PDB file of C-alpha atoms and ligand atoms in Angstrom:
ATOM      1  CA  MET A   5      -7.143 -59.159  -8.991  1.00 56.00           C
ATOM      2  CA  GLU A   6      -7.578 -62.872  -8.470  1.00 60.00           C
ATOM      3  CA  HIS A   7      -6.433 -65.018 -11.363  1.00 71.00           C
ATOM      4  CA  VAL A   8      -7.500 -68.651 -11.371  1.00 80.00           C
ATOM      5  CA  PRO A   9      -5.766 -70.980 -13.868  1.00 93.00           C
ATOM      6  CA  VAL A  10      -8.149 -73.178 -15.831  1.00 95.00           C
ATOM      7  CA  LEU A  11      -8.075 -77.000 -15.444  1.00 96.00           C
ATOM      8  CA  SER A  12      -4.783 -76.796 -13.549  1.00 96.00           C
ATOM      9  CA  SER A  13      -4.774 -80.261 -11.961  1.00 95.00           C
ATOM     10  CA  GLU A  14      -5.547 -81.805 -15.359  1.00 97.00           C
ATOM     11  CA  ILE A  15      -2.654 -79.826 -16.862  1.00 98.00           C
ATOM     12  CA  VAL A  16      -0.332 -81.275 -14.206  1.00 98.00           C
ATOM     13  CA  ARG A  17      -1.647 -84.769 -14.883  1.00 97.00           C
ATOM     14  CA  ILE A  18      -1.087 -84.438 -18.640  1.00 98.00           C
ATOM     15  CA  LEU A  19       2.379 -82.879 -18.407  1.00 98.00           C
ATOM     16  CA  SER A  20       3.422 -85.172 -15.507  1.00 98.00           C
ATOM     17  CA  PRO A  21       6.424 -83.032 -14.489  1.00 98.00           C
ATOM     18  CA  ARG A  22       9.299 -84.613 -12.546  1.00 98.00           C
ATOM     19  CA  ASP A  23      12.354 -83.179 -10.821  1.00 98.00           C
ATOM     20  CA  ASN A  24      14.622 -81.711 -13.543  1.00 97.00           C
ATOM     21  CA  SER A  25      11.898 -81.789 -16.242  1.00 98.00           C
ATOM     22  CA  SER A  26      12.028 -78.761 -18.506  1.00 98.00           C
ATOM     23  CA  LEU A  27       8.621 -77.278 -19.386  1.00 98.00           C
ATOM     24  CA  LEU A  28       7.415 -74.465 -21.610  1.00 98.00           C
ATOM     25  CA  ASP A  29       4.327 -72.378 -20.785  1.00 98.00           C
ATOM     26  CA  CYS A  30       3.568 -70.707 -24.117  1.00 98.00           C
ATOM     27  CA  THR A  31       0.771 -68.566 -22.638  1.00 98.00           C
ATOM     28  CA  PHE A  32       2.264 -67.324 -19.345  1.00 98.00           C
ATOM     29  CA  GLY A  33      -0.467 -64.691 -18.707  1.00 98.00           C
ATOM     30  CA  GLY A  34      -0.717 -64.361 -14.932  1.00 97.00           C
ATOM     31  CA  GLY A  35       1.637 -67.302 -14.433  1.00 98.00           C
ATOM     32  CA  GLY A  36      -1.162 -69.475 -13.051  1.00 97.00           C
ATOM     33  CA  HIS A  37      -0.182 -72.716 -14.789  1.00 98.00           C
ATOM     34  CA  THR A  38       3.532 -71.944 -14.466  1.00 98.00           C
ATOM     35  CA  LYS A  39       3.248 -71.606 -10.675  1.00 98.00           C
ATOM     36  CA  VAL A  40       1.171 -74.773 -10.319  1.00 98.00           C
ATOM     37  CA  LEU A  41       3.833 -76.696 -12.285  1.00 98.00           C
ATOM     38  CA  LEU A  42       6.723 -75.178 -10.299  1.00 98.00           C
ATOM     39  CA  GLU A  43       5.006 -76.182  -7.054  1.00 98.00           C
ATOM     40  CA  THR A  44       4.542 -79.797  -8.164  1.00 98.00           C
ATOM     41  CA  CYS A  45       8.239 -80.756  -8.104  1.00 98.00           C
ATOM     42  CA  ARG A  46      11.713 -79.306  -8.759  1.00 98.00           C
ATOM     43  CA  CYS A  47      11.096 -78.807 -12.481  1.00 98.00           C
ATOM     44  CA  TYR A  48      12.147 -75.853 -14.647  1.00 98.00           C
ATOM     45  CA  VAL A  49       9.547 -73.707 -16.472  1.00 98.00           C
ATOM     46  CA  CYS A  50      10.103 -71.167 -19.226  1.00 98.00           C
ATOM     47  CA  GLY A  51       7.119 -68.812 -19.507  1.00 98.00           C
ATOM     48  CA  LEU A  52       6.452 -67.078 -22.801  1.00 98.00           C
ATOM     49  CA  ASP A  53       3.900 -64.371 -23.611  1.00 98.00           C
ATOM     50  CA  ARG A  54       3.507 -61.697 -26.274  1.00 98.00           C
ATOM     51  CA  ASP A  55       2.055 -59.161 -23.834  1.00 98.00           C
ATOM     52  CA  PRO A  56       4.601 -56.726 -22.342  1.00 98.00           C
ATOM     53  CA  ASP A  57       2.340 -56.402 -19.266  1.00 98.00           C
ATOM     54  CA  ALA A  58       3.205 -60.020 -18.399  1.00 98.00           C
ATOM     55  CA  ILE A  59       6.826 -58.996 -17.674  1.00 98.00           C
ATOM     56  CA  GLN A  60       5.971 -57.572 -14.252  1.00 98.00           C
ATOM     57  CA  ARG A  61       4.130 -60.750 -13.244  1.00 98.00           C
ATOM     58  CA  ALA A  62       7.072 -62.813 -14.521  1.00 98.00           C
ATOM     59  CA  HIS A  63       9.433 -60.781 -12.268  1.00 98.00           C
ATOM     60  CA  GLU A  64       7.391 -61.895  -9.260  1.00 98.00           C
ATOM     61  CA  VAL A  65       7.660 -65.552 -10.300  1.00 98.00           C
ATOM     62  CA  LYS A  66      11.415 -65.168 -10.911  1.00 98.00           C
ATOM     63  CA  LYS A  67      11.897 -63.692  -7.420  1.00 98.00           C
ATOM     64  CA  LYS A  68      10.359 -66.781  -5.873  1.00 98.00           C
ATOM     65  CA  TYR A  69      11.688 -69.582  -8.103  1.00 98.00           C
ATOM     66  CA  ASN A  70      15.063 -68.090  -9.234  1.00 97.00           C
ATOM     67  CA  ASP A  71      16.887 -70.321 -11.711  1.00 98.00           C
ATOM     68  CA  ARG A  72      13.909 -72.667 -12.054  1.00 98.00           C
ATOM     69  CA  PHE A  73      12.087 -70.018 -14.113  1.00 98.00           C
ATOM     70  CA  ASP A  74      12.731 -67.727 -17.077  1.00 98.00           C
ATOM     71  CA  PHE A  75      10.482 -65.507 -19.143  1.00 98.00           C
ATOM     72  CA  VAL A  76      10.515 -64.687 -22.856  1.00 98.00           C
ATOM     73  CA  LEU A  77       8.487 -61.849 -24.358  1.00 98.00           C
ATOM     74  CA  GLU A  78       7.543 -63.216 -27.781  1.00 98.00           C
ATOM     75  CA  ARG A  79       4.717 -64.660 -29.877  1.00 98.00           C
ATOM     76  CA  PHE A  80       4.468 -68.437 -29.686  1.00 98.00           C
ATOM     77  CA  SER A  81       4.631 -68.653 -33.483  1.00 98.00           C
ATOM     78  CA  LYS A  82       8.353 -67.876 -32.996  1.00 98.00           C
ATOM     79  CA  ILE A  83       9.233 -70.749 -30.637  1.00 98.00           C
ATOM     80  CA  ALA A  84      11.548 -72.498 -33.091  1.00 98.00           C
ATOM     81  CA  GLU A  85      13.520 -69.253 -33.524  1.00 98.00           C
ATOM     82  CA  VAL A  86      13.545 -68.437 -29.788  1.00 98.00           C
ATOM     83  CA  PHE A  87      14.945 -71.860 -28.880  1.00 97.00           C
ATOM     84  CA  GLU A  88      17.150 -72.428 -31.929  1.00 95.00           C
ATOM     85  CA  CYS A  89      20.074 -72.525 -29.494  1.00 92.00           C
ATOM     86  CA  GLY A  90      19.053 -76.145 -28.927  1.00 91.00           C
ATOM     87  CA  ARG A  91      16.961 -75.960 -25.759  1.00 94.00           C
ATOM     88  CA  ARG A  92      14.495 -78.850 -25.669  1.00 97.00           C
ATOM     89  CA  PHE A  93      11.394 -79.321 -23.478  1.00 98.00           C
ATOM     90  CA  ASP A  94       9.685 -82.313 -21.872  1.00 98.00           C
ATOM     91  CA  GLY A  95       6.293 -80.621 -21.885  1.00 98.00           C
ATOM     92  CA  VAL A  96       4.483 -77.622 -23.299  1.00 98.00           C
ATOM     93  CA  VAL A  97       1.191 -75.979 -22.366  1.00 98.00           C
ATOM     94  CA  PHE A  98      -0.988 -73.608 -24.391  1.00 98.00           C
ATOM     95  CA  ASP A  99      -3.946 -71.842 -22.740  1.00 98.00           C
ATOM     96  CA  PHE A 100      -5.259 -69.906 -25.734  1.00 98.00           C
ATOM     97  CA  GLY A 101      -7.073 -66.562 -25.789  1.00 96.00           C
ATOM     98  CA  ILE A 102      -6.763 -63.649 -23.404  1.00 96.00           C
ATOM     99  CA  SER A 103      -6.217 -63.481 -19.658  1.00 95.00           C
ATOM    100  CA  SER A 104      -8.458 -61.989 -16.997  1.00 93.00           C
ATOM    101  CA  PHE A 105      -5.761 -59.301 -16.579  1.00 95.00           C
ATOM    102  CA  GLN A 106      -6.219 -58.248 -20.204  1.00 96.00           C
ATOM    103  CA  ILE A 107     -10.018 -58.372 -20.039  1.00 94.00           C
ATOM    104  CA  GLU A 108     -10.240 -56.376 -16.832  1.00 93.00           C
ATOM    105  CA  ASP A 109      -7.676 -53.700 -17.717  1.00 95.00           C
ATOM    106  CA  SER A 110      -9.873 -51.191 -19.534  1.00 93.00           C
ATOM    107  CA  SER A 111      -6.834 -49.460 -21.070  1.00 94.00           C
ATOM    108  CA  ARG A 112      -6.425 -52.591 -23.260  1.00 97.00           C
ATOM    109  CA  GLY A 113      -9.868 -52.099 -24.848  1.00 97.00           C
ATOM    110  CA  PHE A 114     -10.844 -55.802 -25.028  1.00 97.00           C
ATOM    111  CA  SER A 115     -14.118 -55.746 -23.115  1.00 96.00           C
ATOM    112  CA  PHE A 116     -17.473 -54.047 -23.604  1.00 95.00           C
ATOM    113  CA  ILE A 117     -18.380 -54.246 -19.916  1.00 92.00           C
ATOM    114  CA  ARG A 118     -16.766 -50.849 -19.295  1.00 92.00           C
ATOM    115  CA  GLU A 119     -16.317 -47.927 -21.675  1.00 96.00           C
ATOM    116  CA  ALA A 120     -12.720 -47.861 -22.971  1.00 96.00           C
ATOM    117  CA  LYS A 121     -10.808 -46.909 -26.105  1.00 97.00           C
ATOM    118  CA  ILE A 122     -11.155 -49.948 -28.352  1.00 98.00           C
ATOM    119  CA  ASP A 123      -7.768 -51.587 -29.053  1.00 98.00           C
ATOM    120  CA  MET A 124      -7.503 -55.400 -28.410  1.00 98.00           C
ATOM    121  CA  ARG A 125      -3.798 -55.822 -29.279  1.00 98.00           C
ATOM    122  CA  MET A 126      -2.139 -58.410 -27.018  1.00 98.00           C
ATOM    123  CA  SER A 127       1.360 -57.281 -28.084  1.00 98.00           C
ATOM    124  CA  LYS A 128       0.422 -53.577 -28.027  1.00 98.00           C
ATOM    125  CA  THR A 129       1.759 -53.249 -31.598  1.00 98.00           C
ATOM    126  CA  GLY A 130       0.342 -53.460 -35.137  1.00 98.00           C
ATOM    127  CA  THR A 131      -3.197 -53.001 -36.428  1.00 98.00           C
ATOM    128  CA  SER A 132      -5.687 -52.368 -33.636  1.00 98.00           C
ATOM    129  CA  ALA A 133      -9.428 -52.960 -33.399  1.00 98.00           C
ATOM    130  CA  TYR A 134      -9.796 -49.192 -33.778  1.00 98.00           C
ATOM    131  CA  ASP A 135      -7.984 -49.359 -37.161  1.00 98.00           C
ATOM    132  CA  VAL A 136     -10.180 -52.252 -38.335  1.00 98.00           C
ATOM    133  CA  LEU A 137     -13.422 -50.503 -37.402  1.00 98.00           C
ATOM    134  CA  ASN A 138     -12.486 -47.130 -38.829  1.00 98.00           C
ATOM    135  CA  SER A 139     -10.525 -47.969 -41.971  1.00 98.00           C
ATOM    136  CA  PHE A 140     -11.417 -51.460 -43.258  1.00 98.00           C
ATOM    137  CA  SER A 141     -14.020 -51.832 -46.010  1.00 98.00           C
ATOM    138  CA  GLU A 142     -17.552 -52.939 -45.182  1.00 98.00           C
ATOM    139  CA  GLY A 143     -16.957 -56.239 -46.996  1.00 98.00           C
ATOM    140  CA  ASP A 144     -13.745 -56.959 -45.086  1.00 98.00           C
ATOM    141  CA  ILE A 145     -15.372 -56.204 -41.728  1.00 98.00           C
ATOM    142  CA  ALA A 146     -18.320 -58.484 -42.590  1.00 98.00           C
ATOM    143  CA  ASP A 147     -15.898 -61.285 -43.547  1.00 98.00           C
ATOM    144  CA  ILE A 148     -13.981 -60.904 -40.264  1.00 98.00           C
ATOM    145  CA  LEU A 149     -17.203 -61.121 -38.238  1.00 98.00           C
ATOM    146  CA  TRP A 150     -18.363 -64.166 -40.168  1.00 98.00           C
ATOM    147  CA  ILE A 151     -15.078 -66.080 -40.356  1.00 98.00           C
ATOM    148  CA  TYR A 152     -13.784 -65.479 -36.809  1.00 98.00           C
ATOM    149  CA  GLY A 153     -17.053 -64.964 -34.933  1.00 97.00           C
ATOM    150  CA  GLU A 154     -19.530 -67.009 -36.969  1.00 96.00           C
ATOM    151  CA  GLU A 155     -21.763 -63.970 -36.421  1.00 97.00           C
ATOM    152  CA  PRO A 156     -25.036 -64.539 -38.349  1.00 97.00           C
ATOM    153  CA  GLN A 157     -25.679 -60.777 -38.623  1.00 97.00           C
ATOM    154  CA  SER A 158     -22.157 -60.058 -39.933  1.00 98.00           C
ATOM    155  CA  ARG A 159     -23.304 -58.121 -43.035  1.00 98.00           C
ATOM    156  CA  ARG A 160     -25.834 -55.979 -41.165  1.00 98.00           C
ATOM    157  CA  ILE A 161     -23.377 -55.195 -38.372  1.00 98.00           C
ATOM    158  CA  ALA A 162     -20.653 -54.254 -40.891  1.00 98.00           C
ATOM    159  CA  SER A 163     -23.096 -51.991 -42.709  1.00 98.00           C
ATOM    160  CA  MET A 164     -24.095 -50.292 -39.426  1.00 98.00           C
ATOM    161  CA  ILE A 165     -20.410 -49.822 -38.481  1.00 98.00           C
ATOM    162  CA  VAL A 166     -19.720 -48.071 -41.784  1.00 98.00           C
ATOM    163  CA  LYS A 167     -22.840 -45.873 -41.473  1.00 97.00           C
ATOM    164  CA  HIS A 168     -21.809 -44.913 -37.945  1.00 97.00           C
ATOM    165  CA  ARG A 169     -18.250 -43.967 -38.892  1.00 97.00           C
ATOM    166  CA  ILE A 170     -19.420 -41.630 -41.659  1.00 96.00           C
ATOM    167  CA  LYS A 171     -20.819 -39.449 -38.860  1.00 96.00           C
ATOM    168  CA  SER A 172     -18.123 -40.061 -36.264  1.00 97.00           C
ATOM    169  CA  ARG A 173     -15.269 -42.492 -35.639  1.00 98.00           C
ATOM    170  CA  ILE A 174     -15.863 -45.581 -33.527  1.00 98.00           C
ATOM    171  CA  GLU A 175     -13.628 -44.886 -30.561  1.00 98.00           C
ATOM    172  CA  THR A 176     -14.831 -47.060 -27.707  1.00 98.00           C
ATOM    173  CA  THR A 177     -15.787 -50.613 -26.768  1.00 98.00           C
ATOM    174  CA  THR A 178     -19.274 -49.545 -25.683  1.00 97.00           C
ATOM    175  CA  GLN A 179     -19.903 -47.761 -29.006  1.00 98.00           C
ATOM    176  CA  LEU A 180     -19.235 -51.008 -30.860  1.00 98.00           C
ATOM    177  CA  ARG A 181     -21.336 -53.007 -28.379  1.00 98.00           C
ATOM    178  CA  ASP A 182     -24.259 -50.582 -28.857  1.00 97.00           C
ATOM    179  CA  ILE A 183     -24.004 -50.788 -32.665  1.00 98.00           C
ATOM    180  CA  VAL A 184     -24.348 -54.590 -32.479  1.00 98.00           C
ATOM    181  CA  ARG A 185     -27.214 -54.350 -29.980  1.00 96.00           C
ATOM    182  CA  LYS A 186     -28.978 -51.880 -32.285  1.00 96.00           C
ATOM    183  CA  VAL A 187     -28.744 -54.284 -35.236  1.00 97.00           C
ATOM    184  CA  TYR A 188     -30.333 -57.027 -33.144  1.00 95.00           C
ATOM    185  CA  GLN A 189     -33.072 -54.614 -31.994  1.00 91.00           C
ATOM    186  CA  PHE A 190     -33.793 -53.380 -35.570  1.00 81.00           C
ATOM    187  CA  GLU A 191     -34.050 -56.910 -36.816  1.00 72.00           C
ATOM    188  CA  SER A 192     -36.245 -57.797 -33.806  1.00 72.00           C
ATOM    189  CA  ILE A 193     -34.031 -60.765 -33.112  1.00 69.00           C
ATOM    190  CA  ASN A 194     -35.040 -62.086 -29.754  1.00 63.00           C
ATOM    191  CA  LYS A 195     -32.005 -63.147 -27.793  1.00 62.00           C
ATOM    192  CA  LYS A 196     -33.636 -62.630 -24.402  1.00 61.00           C
ATOM    193  CA  HIS A 197     -33.206 -66.258 -23.438  1.00 59.00           C
ATOM    194  CA  SER A 198     -29.472 -66.185 -24.025  1.00 70.00           C
ATOM    195  CA  LYS A 199     -27.251 -65.076 -21.117  1.00 75.00           C
ATOM    196  CA  ILE A 200     -24.550 -64.125 -23.610  1.00 86.00           C
ATOM    197  CA  ASP A 201     -24.495 -60.542 -24.899  1.00 94.00           C
ATOM    198  CA  VAL A 202     -25.190 -60.243 -28.631  1.00 96.00           C
ATOM    199  CA  ALA A 203     -21.921 -58.291 -29.000  1.00 97.00           C
ATOM    200  CA  THR A 204     -19.781 -61.233 -27.818  1.00 96.00           C
ATOM    201  CA  LYS A 205     -19.219 -62.815 -31.241  1.00 97.00           C
ATOM    202  CA  THR A 206     -18.314 -59.486 -32.825  1.00 98.00           C
ATOM    203  CA  PHE A 207     -15.721 -58.772 -30.119  1.00 98.00           C
ATOM    204  CA  GLN A 208     -14.302 -62.297 -30.387  1.00 97.00           C
ATOM    205  CA  ALA A 209     -14.008 -62.001 -34.163  1.00 98.00           C
ATOM    206  CA  ILE A 210     -12.207 -58.674 -34.157  1.00 98.00           C
ATOM    207  CA  ARG A 211      -9.852 -59.801 -31.367  1.00 98.00           C
ATOM    208  CA  ILE A 212      -8.939 -63.009 -33.231  1.00 98.00           C
ATOM    209  CA  PHE A 213      -8.290 -61.047 -36.422  1.00 98.00           C
ATOM    210  CA  VAL A 214      -6.254 -58.275 -34.770  1.00 98.00           C
ATOM    211  CA  ASN A 215      -3.979 -60.796 -33.027  1.00 98.00           C
ATOM    212  CA  ASP A 216      -3.870 -63.269 -35.938  1.00 98.00           C
ATOM    213  CA  GLU A 217      -4.738 -65.871 -33.297  1.00 98.00           C
ATOM    214  CA  LEU A 218      -5.555 -68.843 -35.514  1.00 98.00           C
ATOM    215  CA  ASN A 219      -2.372 -68.620 -37.602  1.00 98.00           C
ATOM    216  CA  GLU A 220      -0.385 -68.216 -34.386  1.00 98.00           C
ATOM    217  CA  ILE A 221      -1.759 -71.543 -33.156  1.00 98.00           C
ATOM    218  CA  SER A 222      -1.117 -73.541 -36.301  1.00 98.00           C
ATOM    219  CA  GLU A 223       2.390 -72.094 -36.728  1.00 98.00           C
ATOM    220  CA  ALA A 224       3.318 -72.899 -33.117  1.00 98.00           C
ATOM    221  CA  LEU A 225       1.984 -76.463 -33.299  1.00 98.00           C
ATOM    222  CA  ASN A 226       3.933 -77.107 -36.494  1.00 97.00           C
ATOM    223  CA  GLN A 227       7.168 -75.947 -34.829  1.00 97.00           C
ATOM    224  CA  LEU A 228       6.820 -78.252 -31.795  1.00 97.00           C
ATOM    225  CA  PRO A 229       9.019 -81.044 -33.243  1.00 96.00           C
ATOM    226  CA  GLU A 230      11.907 -78.561 -33.277  1.00 96.00           C
ATOM    227  CA  ILE A 231      11.742 -77.840 -29.541  1.00 97.00           C
ATOM    228  CA  LEU A 232      10.483 -81.056 -27.903  1.00 97.00           C
ATOM    229  CA  ASN A 233      12.315 -84.054 -26.493  1.00 97.00           C
ATOM    230  CA  ASN A 234      11.200 -87.551 -27.336  1.00 96.00           C
ATOM    231  CA  ASN A 235       8.073 -88.496 -25.331  1.00 97.00           C
ATOM    232  CA  ALA A 236       7.360 -84.860 -24.465  1.00 98.00           C
ATOM    233  CA  ARG A 237       3.819 -84.028 -23.433  1.00 98.00           C
ATOM    234  CA  ILE A 238       1.602 -81.365 -24.965  1.00 98.00           C
ATOM    235  CA  ALA A 239      -1.489 -79.766 -23.351  1.00 98.00           C
ATOM    236  CA  THR A 240      -3.802 -77.349 -25.165  1.00 98.00           C
ATOM    237  CA  ILE A 241      -6.771 -75.464 -23.735  1.00 98.00           C
ATOM    238  CA  SER A 242      -9.112 -73.989 -26.360  1.00 98.00           C
ATOM    239  CA  PHE A 243     -12.073 -71.748 -25.659  1.00 95.00           C
ATOM    240  CA  HIS A 244     -13.982 -72.045 -28.906  1.00 94.00           C
ATOM    241  CA  SER A 245     -14.380 -74.455 -31.768  1.00 95.00           C
ATOM    242  CA  LEU A 246     -12.151 -72.490 -34.179  1.00 97.00           C
ATOM    243  CA  GLU A 247      -9.143 -72.984 -31.892  1.00 98.00           C
ATOM    244  CA  ASP A 248      -9.968 -76.576 -31.026  1.00 98.00           C
ATOM    245  CA  LYS A 249     -10.456 -77.496 -34.698  1.00 97.00           C
ATOM    246  CA  ILE A 250      -6.895 -76.405 -35.468  1.00 98.00           C
ATOM    247  CA  VAL A 251      -5.496 -78.548 -32.634  1.00 98.00           C
ATOM    248  CA  LYS A 252      -7.638 -81.540 -33.621  1.00 97.00           C
ATOM    249  CA  ASN A 253      -6.688 -81.361 -37.307  1.00 98.00           C
ATOM    250  CA  TRP A 254      -3.013 -80.857 -36.496  1.00 98.00           C
ATOM    251  CA  ALA A 255      -2.983 -83.967 -34.282  1.00 97.00           C
ATOM    252  CA  LYS A 256      -4.754 -85.953 -37.015  1.00 96.00           C
ATOM    253  CA  SER A 257      -2.210 -84.837 -39.602  1.00 96.00           C
ATOM    254  CA  ARG A 258       0.673 -85.883 -37.272  1.00 95.00           C
ATOM    255  CA  LYS A 259      -0.757 -89.250 -36.249  1.00 93.00           C
ATOM    256  CA  ASP A 260       2.661 -90.797 -36.810  1.00 92.00           C
ATOM    257  CA  CYS A 261       4.226 -88.857 -33.927  1.00 94.00           C
ATOM    258  CA  VAL A 262       1.431 -87.196 -31.914  1.00 96.00           C
ATOM    259  CA  LEU A 263      -0.637 -89.568 -29.777  1.00 96.00           C
ATOM    260  CA  PRO A 264      -3.692 -88.399 -27.828  1.00 97.00           C
ATOM    261  CA  ILE A 265      -3.486 -89.163 -24.098  1.00 97.00           C
ATOM    262  CA  ASN A 266      -7.262 -89.310 -23.603  1.00 93.00           C
ATOM    263  CA  LYS A 267      -9.928 -90.820 -25.822  1.00 90.00           C
ATOM    264  CA  SER A 268     -12.019 -87.652 -25.674  1.00 93.00           C
ATOM    265  CA  VAL A 269     -11.498 -84.014 -24.722  1.00 96.00           C
ATOM    266  CA  ILE A 270     -11.423 -82.967 -21.053  1.00 96.00           C
ATOM    267  CA  LYS A 271     -13.879 -80.326 -19.851  1.00 96.00           C
ATOM    268  CA  PRO A 272     -14.158 -78.685 -16.432  1.00 94.00           C
ATOM    269  CA  TYR A 273     -16.546 -80.097 -13.835  1.00 93.00           C
ATOM    270  CA  ASN A 274     -19.425 -77.945 -12.576  1.00 93.00           C
ATOM    271  CA  ASP A 275     -17.616 -77.009  -9.359  1.00 92.00           C
ATOM    272  CA  GLU A 276     -14.711 -75.489 -11.355  1.00 92.00           C
ATOM    273  CA  ILE A 277     -17.187 -73.610 -13.579  1.00 92.00           C
ATOM    274  CA  LEU A 278     -18.879 -72.211 -10.459  1.00 92.00           C
ATOM    275  CA  ARG A 279     -15.528 -71.139  -8.948  1.00 90.00           C
ATOM    276  CA  ASN A 280     -14.171 -69.848 -12.247  1.00 89.00           C
ATOM    277  CA  PRO A 281     -16.836 -68.989 -14.864  1.00 87.00           C
ATOM    278  CA  ARG A 282     -14.100 -68.342 -17.470  1.00 85.00           C
ATOM    279  CA  SER A 283     -13.477 -72.101 -17.539  1.00 90.00           C
ATOM    280  CA  ARG A 284     -17.041 -72.688 -18.821  1.00 92.00           C
ATOM    281  CA  SER A 285     -16.085 -73.248 -22.448  1.00 93.00           C
ATOM    282  CA  ALA A 286     -12.596 -74.734 -21.912  1.00 97.00           C
ATOM    283  CA  ILE A 287     -11.643 -77.802 -23.960  1.00 97.00           C
ATOM    284  CA  LEU A 288      -8.423 -79.536 -22.923  1.00 98.00           C
ATOM    285  CA  ARG A 289      -6.494 -81.966 -25.116  1.00 98.00           C
ATOM    286  CA  GLY A 290      -3.341 -83.819 -24.158  1.00 98.00           C
ATOM    287  CA  PHE A 291      -0.802 -85.544 -26.418  1.00 98.00           C
ATOM    288  CA  VAL A 292       2.498 -87.385 -26.251  1.00 98.00           C
ATOM    289  CA  TYR A 293       5.049 -86.464 -28.906  1.00 97.00           C
ATOM    290  CA  THR A 294       7.054 -89.473 -29.996  1.00 94.00           C
ATOM    291  CA  LYS A 295       9.962 -88.724 -32.324  1.00 84.00           C
ATOM    292  CA  ASP A 296      10.876 -92.379 -32.766  1.00 68.00           C
ATOM    293  CA  ARG A 297       7.647 -93.111 -34.584  1.00 56.00           C
ATOM    294  CA  GLY A 298       8.567 -91.222 -37.701  1.00 50.00           C
ATOM    295  CA  LEU A 299       9.443 -87.526 -37.884  1.00 46.00           C
TER     296      LEU A 299
HETATM  297  C1  SAM B  16      -5.656 -67.401 -21.214  1.00 89.80           C
HETATM  298  S1  SAM B  16      -4.276 -66.451 -20.879  1.00 89.80           S
HETATM  299  C2  SAM B  16      -3.195 -67.564 -20.073  1.00 89.80           C
HETATM  300  C3  SAM B  16      -3.359 -67.595 -18.606  1.00 89.80           C
HETATM  301  C4  SAM B  16      -2.296 -68.441 -17.924  1.00 89.80           C
HETATM  302  N1  SAM B  16      -2.351 -69.817 -18.343  1.00 89.80           N
HETATM  303  C5  SAM B  16      -2.431 -68.356 -16.436  1.00 89.80           C
HETATM  304  O1  SAM B  16      -2.844 -69.339 -15.819  1.00 89.80           O
HETATM  305  O2  SAM B  16      -2.132 -67.316 -15.870  1.00 89.80           O
HETATM  306  C6  SAM B  16      -3.525 -66.357 -22.452  1.00 89.80           C
HETATM  307  C7  SAM B  16      -2.210 -65.594 -22.475  1.00 89.80           C
HETATM  308  O3  SAM B  16      -1.546 -65.979 -23.660  1.00 89.80           O
HETATM  309  C8  SAM B  16      -1.018 -64.865 -24.283  1.00 89.80           C
HETATM  310  N2  SAM B  16      -1.006 -65.151 -25.718  1.00 89.80           N
HETATM  311  C9  SAM B  16      -2.063 -65.337 -26.535  1.00 89.80           C
HETATM  312  N3  SAM B  16      -1.656 -65.575 -27.779  1.00 89.80           N
HETATM  313  C10 SAM B  16      -0.306 -65.569 -27.747  1.00 89.80           C
HETATM  314  C11 SAM B  16       0.701 -65.768 -28.736  1.00 89.80           C
HETATM  315  N4  SAM B  16       0.383 -66.002 -30.014  1.00 89.80           N
HETATM  316  N5  SAM B  16       1.988 -65.721 -28.347  1.00 89.80           N
HETATM  317  C12 SAM B  16       2.321 -65.490 -27.049  1.00 89.80           C
HETATM  318  N6  SAM B  16       1.408 -65.249 -26.078  1.00 89.80           N
HETATM  319  C13 SAM B  16       0.106 -65.306 -26.420  1.00 89.80           C
HETATM  320  C14 SAM B  16      -1.935 -63.722 -23.934  1.00 89.80           C
HETATM  321  O4  SAM B  16      -1.236 -62.498 -23.999  1.00 89.80           O
HETATM  322  C15 SAM B  16      -2.358 -64.094 -22.504  1.00 89.80           C
HETATM  323  O5  SAM B  16      -1.516 -63.494 -21.579  1.00 89.80           O
END
């Protein structure tokens, strides 16, 4: 499977690695950004990911780059704890969301393109999408769809989910997709002009909830002062407004020590979107962290 890292040359420009720089890739995934950084100069990169499936890909990177690379299996909301030994970094990158490996592996149950047991847990532990759909109350499901997916039909979809599970459990990704499509058909909501499937927001919402993605981001950002050197660089790639809002508000609240590198956000050019459609909604922000200014 080909994995193309998003906005990789912009990530290199923002992090500006040099020989002996120490960098942290908080969303190792397929190691795309890690490898680009390791190829730029003789820097060191620590890759971190919560997904046990990333371990195998990390082994491959380790084989090639030896002591210039390490991997940690952990959630990025734990970075202060992981590096409490005193390790400090000159740059950190976050590429939020899920990887193409996770989307395309049907055993992970993230995608409605193929029929698969619905699951969506990045860490493979804790409450799954299956648990949410089959045991949460109608009101809680509607709130999840509204808060994390901004799904306008959240109440109707939640009601249809509960009606469906009275007859039989919701086991698969395609069952959930078809429930959402049915709601849109019943309500005669014409989405023909949109290229995006009507089930997309529902899947996004449940995935964000199951993985506690928004809290993970704000907790990790708040811990950065504990693991960064003075003048360290920070790069974040968000894929929807809920993620980007957290980054934007965090930077605003830390104006005394977090300085934006660019006046506005960086988005991919059309040629990158054509080569890598996943980059379509990417929003990149870069910052310099300056301890001397206050914290
Ligand atoms: C978009 S992919 C990153 C792709 C990577 N930049 C590359 O080029 O190969 C996001 C990765 O971050 C991981 N991830 C998401 N949230 C995480 C969290 N809270 N803690 C640790 N890893 C996380 C996912 O498991 C996934 O592998």
